[in-house]
């Protein structure tokens, strides 16, 4: 019994490892998609911030605002890091919104659309892909299914053998119709057979079927 439990634990661990390993390819494409989307939005936001600074040179006089703007949206690379923080919870997106708010409504719309798209659409799509791949990889292999089925059949055969040995009250090695009918009236025997999926409605017909199977073997 302990060996069977240990094998079940090892089987579950193998399925978990297969699921994790099967997600690495999806992880690579997810990183590539993140990079592509962050790059596109960063280009748009950097272009908007640059236009704002050119059209409003007085913004440089506010050192705090100018410093925050350059630190978060000063280049494409910096803006991509800002997008990554806003998406993954590295920093709250409202902090970056407060800085972007003063650069104009168009930049605000671009930033809010990015936040909405990344949180509502992108993350849910990627999560769905990961879950789907994990479920596919977690499906038991054919050999594992065959082994589990064979193990189940052996256990059920042993249980059925014990039930019929109990029915053979005179220990003759054979079961008569009288013995079978008598034991089948006991709730314990009927319950044991029912657990194995054997719902016996007609004892005589079932006994004849077992006799025929025994004769053919």
PDB file of N, CA, C and O in Angstrom, residues 90-150:
ATOM      1  N   UNK A  90       5.419  46.527 -10.273  1.00  0.00           N
ATOM      2  CA  UNK A  90       6.664  47.051  -9.719  1.00  0.00           C
ATOM      3  C   UNK A  90       6.485  48.437  -9.129  1.00  0.00           C
ATOM      4  O   UNK A  90       7.164  48.824  -8.181  1.00  0.00           O
ATOM      5  N   UNK A  91       5.545  49.183  -9.665  1.00  0.00           N
ATOM      6  CA  UNK A  91       5.151  50.491  -9.136  1.00  0.00           C
ATOM      7  C   UNK A  91       3.728  50.756  -9.608  1.00  0.00           C
ATOM      8  O   UNK A  91       3.315  50.273 -10.668  1.00  0.00           O
ATOM      9  N   UNK A  92       2.980  51.522  -8.838  1.00  0.00           N
ATOM     10  CA  UNK A  92       1.596  51.781  -9.200  1.00  0.00           C
ATOM     11  C   UNK A  92       1.527  52.695 -10.422  1.00  0.00           C
ATOM     12  O   UNK A  92       2.286  53.661 -10.531  1.00  0.00           O
ATOM     13  N   UNK A  93       0.619  52.368 -11.349  1.00  0.00           N
ATOM     14  CA  UNK A  93       0.551  53.133 -12.593  1.00  0.00           C
ATOM     15  C   UNK A  93       0.089  54.572 -12.355  1.00  0.00           C
ATOM     16  O   UNK A  93       0.341  55.461 -13.169  1.00  0.00           O
ATOM     17  N   UNK A  94      -0.585  54.824 -11.222  1.00  0.00           N
ATOM     18  CA  UNK A  94      -1.050  56.186 -10.938  1.00  0.00           C
ATOM     19  C   UNK A  94       0.115  57.149 -10.721  1.00  0.00           C
ATOM     20  O   UNK A  94      -0.007  58.347 -10.971  1.00  0.00           O
ATOM     21  N   UNK A  95       1.272  56.610 -10.271  1.00  0.00           N
ATOM     22  CA  UNK A  95       2.463  57.457 -10.093  1.00  0.00           C
ATOM     23  C   UNK A  95       2.922  57.995 -11.437  1.00  0.00           C
ATOM     24  O   UNK A  95       3.219  59.192 -11.583  1.00  0.00           O
ATOM     25  N   UNK A  96       2.965  57.131 -12.437  1.00  0.00           N
ATOM     26  CA  UNK A  96       3.380  57.556 -13.770  1.00  0.00           C
ATOM     27  C   UNK A  96       2.299  58.404 -14.441  1.00  0.00           C
ATOM     28  O   UNK A  96       2.610  59.302 -15.228  1.00  0.00           O
ATOM     29  N   UNK A  97       1.047  58.131 -14.107  1.00  0.00           N
ATOM     30  CA  UNK A  97      -0.036  58.946 -14.662  1.00  0.00           C
ATOM     31  C   UNK A  97       0.055  60.387 -14.178  1.00  0.00           C
ATOM     32  O   UNK A  97      -0.194  61.326 -14.947  1.00  0.00           O
ATOM     33  N   UNK A  98       0.427  60.581 -12.911  1.00  0.00           N
ATOM     34  CA  UNK A  98       0.555  61.934 -12.371  1.00  0.00           C
ATOM     35  C   UNK A  98       1.609  62.739 -13.124  1.00  0.00           C
ATOM     36  O   UNK A  98       1.458  63.949 -13.328  1.00  0.00           O
ATOM     37  N   UNK A  99       2.668  62.054 -13.548  1.00  0.00           N
ATOM     38  CA  UNK A  99       3.710  62.738 -14.322  1.00  0.00           C
ATOM     39  C   UNK A  99       3.242  62.995 -15.753  1.00  0.00           C
ATOM     40  O   UNK A  99       3.443  64.087 -16.299  1.00  0.00           O
ATOM     41  N   UNK A 100       2.618  61.982 -16.350  1.00  0.00           N
ATOM     42  CA  UNK A 100       2.177  62.105 -17.730  1.00  0.00           C
ATOM     43  C   UNK A 100       1.003  63.071 -17.894  1.00  0.00           C
ATOM     44  O   UNK A 100       0.784  63.631 -18.973  1.00  0.00           O
ATOM     45  N   UNK A 101       0.263  63.311 -16.815  1.00  0.00           N
ATOM     46  CA  UNK A 101      -0.951  64.119 -16.884  1.00  0.00           C
ATOM     47  C   UNK A 101      -0.688  65.539 -17.391  1.00  0.00           C
ATOM     48  O   UNK A 101      -1.529  66.131 -18.076  1.00  0.00           O
ATOM     49  N   UNK A 102       0.457  66.070 -17.072  1.00  0.00           N
ATOM     50  CA  UNK A 102       0.764  67.456 -17.430  1.00  0.00           C
ATOM     51  C   UNK A 102       1.284  67.603 -18.855  1.00  0.00           C
ATOM     52  O   UNK A 102       1.537  68.716 -19.303  1.00  0.00           O
ATOM     53  N   UNK A 103       1.450  66.488 -19.580  1.00  0.00           N
ATOM     54  CA  UNK A 103       2.005  66.571 -20.936  1.00  0.00           C
ATOM     55  C   UNK A 103       0.930  66.662 -22.023  1.00  0.00           C
ATOM     56  O   UNK A 103       1.267  66.753 -23.196  1.00  0.00           O
ATOM     57  N   UNK A 104      -0.328  66.591 -21.663  1.00  0.00           N
ATOM     58  CA  UNK A 104      -1.386  66.732 -22.656  1.00  0.00           C
ATOM     59  C   UNK A 104      -2.314  65.530 -22.694  1.00  0.00           C
ATOM     60  O   UNK A 104      -1.969  64.431 -22.261  1.00  0.00           O
ATOM     61  N   UNK A 105      -3.519  65.768 -23.225  1.00  0.00           N
ATOM     62  CA  UNK A 105      -4.555  64.736 -23.214  1.00  0.00           C
ATOM     63  C   UNK A 105      -4.205  63.545 -24.109  1.00  0.00           C
ATOM     64  O   UNK A 105      -4.583  62.418 -23.813  1.00  0.00           O
ATOM     65  N   UNK A 106      -3.477  63.805 -25.221  1.00  0.00           N
ATOM     66  CA  UNK A 106      -3.136  62.702 -26.116  1.00  0.00           C
ATOM     67  C   UNK A 106      -2.210  61.706 -25.429  1.00  0.00           C
ATOM     68  O   UNK A 106      -2.403  60.483 -25.531  1.00  0.00           O
ATOM     69  N   UNK A 107      -1.201  62.210 -24.733  1.00  0.00           N
ATOM     70  CA  UNK A 107      -0.284  61.323 -23.998  1.00  0.00           C
ATOM     71  C   UNK A 107      -1.013  60.575 -22.884  1.00  0.00           C
ATOM     72  O   UNK A 107      -0.717  59.405 -22.607  1.00  0.00           O
ATOM     73  N   UNK A 108      -1.972  61.266 -22.264  1.00  0.00           N
ATOM     74  CA  UNK A 108      -2.754  60.617 -21.213  1.00  0.00           C
ATOM     75  C   UNK A 108      -3.561  59.455 -21.790  1.00  0.00           C
ATOM     76  O   UNK A 108      -3.617  58.362 -21.213  1.00  0.00           O
ATOM     77  N   UNK A 109      -4.187  59.695 -22.941  1.00  0.00           N
ATOM     78  CA  UNK A 109      -4.993  58.648 -23.581  1.00  0.00           C
ATOM     79  C   UNK A 109      -4.128  57.447 -23.957  1.00  0.00           C
ATOM     80  O   UNK A 109      -4.541  56.286 -23.775  1.00  0.00           O
ATOM     81  N   UNK A 110      -2.945  57.719 -24.487  1.00  0.00           N
ATOM     82  CA  UNK A 110      -2.048  56.618 -24.867  1.00  0.00           C
ATOM     83  C   UNK A 110      -1.650  55.800 -23.647  1.00  0.00           C
ATOM     84  O   UNK A 110      -1.681  54.561 -23.669  1.00  0.00           O
ATOM     85  N   UNK A 111      -1.312  56.489 -22.566  1.00  0.00           N
ATOM     86  CA  UNK A 111      -0.882  55.788 -21.360  1.00  0.00           C
ATOM     87  C   UNK A 111      -2.032  54.995 -20.744  1.00  0.00           C
ATOM     88  O   UNK A 111      -1.857  53.833 -20.349  1.00  0.00           O
ATOM     89  N   UNK A 112      -3.228  55.590 -20.650  1.00  0.00           N
ATOM     90  CA  UNK A 112      -4.373  54.885 -20.082  1.00  0.00           C
ATOM     91  C   UNK A 112      -4.788  53.698 -20.945  1.00  0.00           C
ATOM     92  O   UNK A 112      -5.182  52.647 -20.416  1.00  0.00           O
ATOM     93  N   UNK A 113      -4.693  53.869 -22.256  1.00  0.00           N
ATOM     94  CA  UNK A 113      -5.016  52.743 -23.138  1.00  0.00           C
ATOM     95  C   UNK A 113      -4.021  51.605 -22.941  1.00  0.00           C
ATOM     96  O   UNK A 113      -4.408  50.428 -22.937  1.00  0.00           O
ATOM     97  N   UNK A 114      -2.750  51.950 -22.766  1.00  0.00           N
ATOM     98  CA  UNK A 114      -1.737  50.916 -22.522  1.00  0.00           C
ATOM     99  C   UNK A 114      -2.031  50.162 -21.232  1.00  0.00           C
ATOM    100  O   UNK A 114      -1.986  48.924 -21.195  1.00  0.00           O
ATOM    101  N   UNK A 115      -2.345  50.900 -20.164  1.00  0.00           N
ATOM    102  CA  UNK A 115      -2.628  50.258 -18.876  1.00  0.00           C
ATOM    103  C   UNK A 115      -3.854  49.345 -18.989  1.00  0.00           C
ATOM    104  O   UNK A 115      -3.849  48.195 -18.514  1.00  0.00           O
ATOM    105  N   UNK A 116      -4.910  49.845 -19.633  1.00  0.00           N
ATOM    106  CA  UNK A 116      -6.135  49.051 -19.778  1.00  0.00           C
ATOM    107  C   UNK A 116      -5.879  47.819 -20.640  1.00  0.00           C
ATOM    108  O   UNK A 116      -6.319  46.703 -20.303  1.00  0.00           O
ATOM    109  N   UNK A 117      -5.187  48.007 -21.746  1.00  0.00           N
ATOM    110  CA  UNK A 117      -4.909  46.889 -22.646  1.00  0.00           C
ATOM    111  C   UNK A 117      -4.064  45.817 -21.971  1.00  0.00           C
ATOM    112  O   UNK A 117      -4.335  44.616 -22.087  1.00  0.00           O
ATOM    113  N   UNK A 118      -3.028  46.238 -21.258  1.00  0.00           N
ATOM    114  CA  UNK A 118      -2.110  45.272 -20.646  1.00  0.00           C
ATOM    115  C   UNK A 118      -2.766  44.502 -19.503  1.00  0.00           C
ATOM    116  O   UNK A 118      -2.541  43.296 -19.343  1.00  0.00           O
ATOM    117  N   UNK A 119      -3.601  45.184 -18.704  1.00  0.00           N
ATOM    118  CA  UNK A 119      -4.200  44.520 -17.557  1.00  0.00           C
ATOM    119  C   UNK A 119      -5.429  43.700 -17.930  1.00  0.00           C
ATOM    120  O   UNK A 119      -5.623  42.588 -17.400  1.00  0.00           O
ATOM    121  N   UNK A 120      -6.263  44.216 -18.811  1.00  0.00           N
ATOM    122  CA  UNK A 120      -7.526  43.545 -19.121  1.00  0.00           C
ATOM    123  C   UNK A 120      -7.354  42.496 -20.223  1.00  0.00           C
ATOM    124  O   UNK A 120      -7.892  41.386 -20.127  1.00  0.00           O
ATOM    125  N   UNK A 121      -6.624  42.836 -21.252  1.00  0.00           N
ATOM    126  CA  UNK A 121      -6.509  41.939 -22.403  1.00  0.00           C
ATOM    127  C   UNK A 121      -5.240  41.097 -22.366  1.00  0.00           C
ATOM    128  O   UNK A 121      -5.294  39.861 -22.330  1.00  0.00           O
ATOM    129  N   UNK A 122      -4.091  41.756 -22.362  1.00  0.00           N
ATOM    130  CA  UNK A 122      -2.824  41.047 -22.537  1.00  0.00           C
ATOM    131  C   UNK A 122      -2.586  40.013 -21.446  1.00  0.00           C
ATOM    132  O   UNK A 122      -2.291  38.844 -21.736  1.00  0.00           O
ATOM    133  N   UNK A 123      -2.695  40.410 -20.186  1.00  0.00           N
ATOM    134  CA  UNK A 123      -2.394  39.494 -19.094  1.00  0.00           C
ATOM    135  C   UNK A 123      -3.373  38.317 -19.053  1.00  0.00           C
ATOM    136  O   UNK A 123      -2.976  37.182 -18.790  1.00  0.00           O
ATOM    137  N   UNK A 124      -4.654  38.589 -19.334  1.00  0.00           N
ATOM    138  CA  UNK A 124      -5.634  37.500 -19.330  1.00  0.00           C
ATOM    139  C   UNK A 124      -5.399  36.527 -20.480  1.00  0.00           C
ATOM    140  O   UNK A 124      -5.574  35.313 -20.320  1.00  0.00           O
ATOM    141  N   UNK A 125      -5.034  37.050 -21.639  1.00  0.00           N
ATOM    142  CA  UNK A 125      -4.744  36.176 -22.779  1.00  0.00           C
ATOM    143  C   UNK A 125      -3.546  35.280 -22.478  1.00  0.00           C
ATOM    144  O   UNK A 125      -3.580  34.062 -22.714  1.00  0.00           O
ATOM    145  N   UNK A 126      -2.480  35.866 -21.962  1.00  0.00           N
ATOM    146  CA  UNK A 126      -1.288  35.076 -21.649  1.00  0.00           C
ATOM    147  C   UNK A 126      -1.558  34.059 -20.547  1.00  0.00           C
ATOM    148  O   UNK A 126      -1.071  32.925 -20.602  1.00  0.00           O
ATOM    149  N   UNK A 127      -2.349  34.461 -19.547  1.00  0.00           N
ATOM    150  CA  UNK A 127      -2.706  33.516 -18.485  1.00  0.00           C
ATOM    151  C   UNK A 127      -3.480  32.333 -19.044  1.00  0.00           C
ATOM    152  O   UNK A 127      -3.237  31.173 -18.677  1.00  0.00           O
ATOM    153  N   UNK A 128      -4.431  32.615 -19.953  1.00  0.00           N
ATOM    154  CA  UNK A 128      -5.196  31.540 -20.576  1.00  0.00           C
ATOM    155  C   UNK A 128      -4.314  30.588 -21.364  1.00  0.00           C
ATOM    156  O   UNK A 128      -4.511  29.370 -21.325  1.00  0.00           O
ATOM    157  N   UNK A 129      -3.324  31.129 -22.077  1.00  0.00           N
ATOM    158  CA  UNK A 129      -2.416  30.288 -22.853  1.00  0.00           C
ATOM    159  C   UNK A 129      -1.587  29.398 -21.928  1.00  0.00           C
ATOM    160  O   UNK A 129      -1.409  28.201 -22.180  1.00  0.00           O
ATOM    161  N   UNK A 130      -1.085  29.974 -20.843  1.00  0.00           N
ATOM    162  CA  UNK A 130      -0.289  29.201 -19.898  1.00  0.00           C
ATOM    163  C   UNK A 130      -1.122  28.087 -19.264  1.00  0.00           C
ATOM    164  O   UNK A 130      -0.662  26.949 -19.129  1.00  0.00           O
ATOM    165  N   UNK A 131      -2.346  28.406 -18.868  1.00  0.00           N
ATOM    166  CA  UNK A 131      -3.202  27.402 -18.240  1.00  0.00           C
ATOM    167  C   UNK A 131      -3.528  26.281 -19.226  1.00  0.00           C
ATOM    168  O   UNK A 131      -3.496  25.092 -18.874  1.00  0.00           O
ATOM    169  N   UNK A 132      -3.820  26.653 -20.476  1.00  0.00           N
ATOM    170  CA  UNK A 132      -4.142  25.645 -21.481  1.00  0.00           C
ATOM    171  C   UNK A 132      -2.962  24.710 -21.726  1.00  0.00           C
ATOM    172  O   UNK A 132      -3.117  23.480 -21.783  1.00  0.00           O
ATOM    173  N   UNK A 133      -1.758  25.280 -21.859  1.00  0.00           N
ATOM    174  CA  UNK A 133      -0.578  24.446 -22.081  1.00  0.00           C
ATOM    175  C   UNK A 133      -0.281  23.564 -20.874  1.00  0.00           C
ATOM    176  O   UNK A 133       0.114  22.404 -21.018  1.00  0.00           O
ATOM    177  N   UNK A 134      -0.472  24.138 -19.680  1.00  0.00           N
ATOM    178  CA  UNK A 134      -0.219  23.348 -18.472  1.00  0.00           C
ATOM    179  C   UNK A 134      -1.184  22.180 -18.372  1.00  0.00           C
ATOM    180  O   UNK A 134      -0.803  21.066 -17.986  1.00  0.00           O
ATOM    181  N   UNK A 135      -2.449  22.399 -18.725  1.00  0.00           N
ATOM    182  CA  UNK A 135      -3.428  21.315 -18.677  1.00  0.00           C
ATOM    183  C   UNK A 135      -3.109  20.236 -19.706  1.00  0.00           C
ATOM    184  O   UNK A 135      -3.285  19.040 -19.445  1.00  0.00           O
ATOM    185  N   UNK A 136      -2.651  20.654 -20.884  1.00  0.00           N
ATOM    186  CA  UNK A 136      -2.284  19.673 -21.906  1.00  0.00           C
ATOM    187  C   UNK A 136      -1.115  18.820 -21.441  1.00  0.00           C
ATOM    188  O   UNK A 136      -1.115  17.593 -21.606  1.00  0.00           O
ATOM    189  N   UNK A 137      -0.098  19.466 -20.861  1.00  0.00           N
ATOM    190  CA  UNK A 137       1.072  18.720 -20.414  1.00  0.00           C
ATOM    191  C   UNK A 137       0.778  17.872 -19.184  1.00  0.00           C
ATOM    192  O   UNK A 137       1.473  16.891 -18.913  1.00  0.00           O
ATOM    193  N   UNK A 138      -0.251  18.260 -18.429  1.00  0.00           N
ATOM    194  CA  UNK A 138      -0.584  17.515 -17.218  1.00  0.00           C
ATOM    195  C   UNK A 138      -1.383  16.260 -17.514  1.00  0.00           C
ATOM    196  O   UNK A 138      -1.579  15.425 -16.631  1.00  0.00           O
ATOM    197  N   UNK A 139      -1.852  16.115 -18.770  1.00  0.00           N
ATOM    198  CA  UNK A 139      -2.587  14.902 -19.130  1.00  0.00           C
ATOM    199  C   UNK A 139      -1.669  13.686 -18.992  1.00  0.00           C
ATOM    200  O   UNK A 139      -0.544  13.699 -19.479  1.00  0.00           O
ATOM    201  N   UNK A 140      -2.127  12.649 -18.339  1.00  0.00           N
ATOM    202  CA  UNK A 140      -1.276  11.465 -18.148  1.00  0.00           C
ATOM    203  C   UNK A 140      -0.921  10.807 -19.476  1.00  0.00           C
ATOM    204  O   UNK A 140      -1.714  10.801 -20.418  1.00  0.00           O
ATOM    205  N   UNK A 141       0.269  10.257 -19.541  1.00  0.00           N
ATOM    206  CA  UNK A 141       0.727   9.583 -20.743  1.00  0.00           C
ATOM    207  C   UNK A 141       0.000   8.248 -20.916  1.00  0.00           C
ATOM    208  O   UNK A 141      -0.608   7.716 -19.992  1.00  0.00           O
ATOM    209  N   UNK A 142       0.087   7.727 -22.139  1.00  0.00           N
ATOM    210  CA  UNK A 142      -0.591   6.469 -22.448  1.00  0.00           C
ATOM    211  C   UNK A 142      -0.082   5.338 -21.549  1.00  0.00           C
ATOM    212  O   UNK A 142      -0.865   4.549 -21.020  1.00  0.00           O
ATOM    213  N   UNK A 143       1.242   5.255 -21.384  1.00  0.00           N
ATOM    214  CA  UNK A 143       1.822   4.181 -20.558  1.00  0.00           C
ATOM    215  C   UNK A 143       1.369   4.312 -19.108  1.00  0.00           C
ATOM    216  O   UNK A 143       1.112   3.311 -18.429  1.00  0.00           O
ATOM    217  N   UNK A 144       1.277   5.557 -18.648  1.00  0.00           N
ATOM    218  CA  UNK A 144       0.834   5.778 -17.274  1.00  0.00           C
ATOM    219  C   UNK A 144      -0.623   5.376 -17.098  1.00  0.00           C
ATOM    220  O   UNK A 144      -1.000   4.762 -16.089  1.00  0.00           O
ATOM    221  N   UNK A 145      -1.453   5.713 -18.093  1.00  0.00           N
ATOM    222  CA  UNK A 145      -2.856   5.309 -18.029  1.00  0.00           C
ATOM    223  C   UNK A 145      -2.995   3.790 -18.052  1.00  0.00           C
ATOM    224  O   UNK A 145      -3.813   3.211 -17.320  1.00  0.00           O
ATOM    225  N   UNK A 146      -2.205   3.142 -18.921  1.00  0.00           N
ATOM    226  CA  UNK A 146      -2.259   1.683 -19.007  1.00  0.00           C
ATOM    227  C   UNK A 146      -1.824   1.037 -17.694  1.00  0.00           C
ATOM    228  O   UNK A 146      -2.416   0.044 -17.234  1.00  0.00           O
ATOM    229  N   UNK A 147      -0.770   1.611 -17.072  1.00  0.00           N
ATOM    230  CA  UNK A 147      -0.292   1.076 -15.802  1.00  0.00           C
ATOM    231  C   UNK A 147      -1.332   1.248 -14.703  1.00  0.00           C
ATOM    232  O   UNK A 147      -1.572   0.333 -13.904  1.00  0.00           O
ATOM    233  N   UNK A 148      -1.972   2.417 -14.660  1.00  0.00           N
ATOM    234  CA  UNK A 148      -3.014   2.647 -13.660  1.00  0.00           C
ATOM    235  C   UNK A 148      -4.197   1.705 -13.860  1.00  0.00           C
ATOM    236  O   UNK A 148      -4.759   1.188 -12.883  1.00  0.00           O
ATOM    237  N   UNK A 149      -4.571   1.490 -15.118  1.00  0.00           N
ATOM    238  CA  UNK A 149      -5.685   0.586 -15.401  1.00  0.00           C
ATOM    239  C   UNK A 149      -5.350  -0.844 -15.009  1.00  0.00           C
ATOM    240  O   UNK A 149      -6.185  -1.554 -14.424  1.00  0.00           O
ATOM    241  N   UNK A 150      -4.119  -1.268 -15.316  1.00  0.00           N
ATOM    242  CA  UNK A 150      -3.691  -2.622 -14.953  1.00  0.00           C
ATOM    243  C   UNK A 150      -3.654  -2.780 -13.440  1.00  0.00           C
ATOM    244  O   UNK A 150      -4.076  -3.820 -12.907  1.00  0.00           O
TER     245      UNK A 150
END
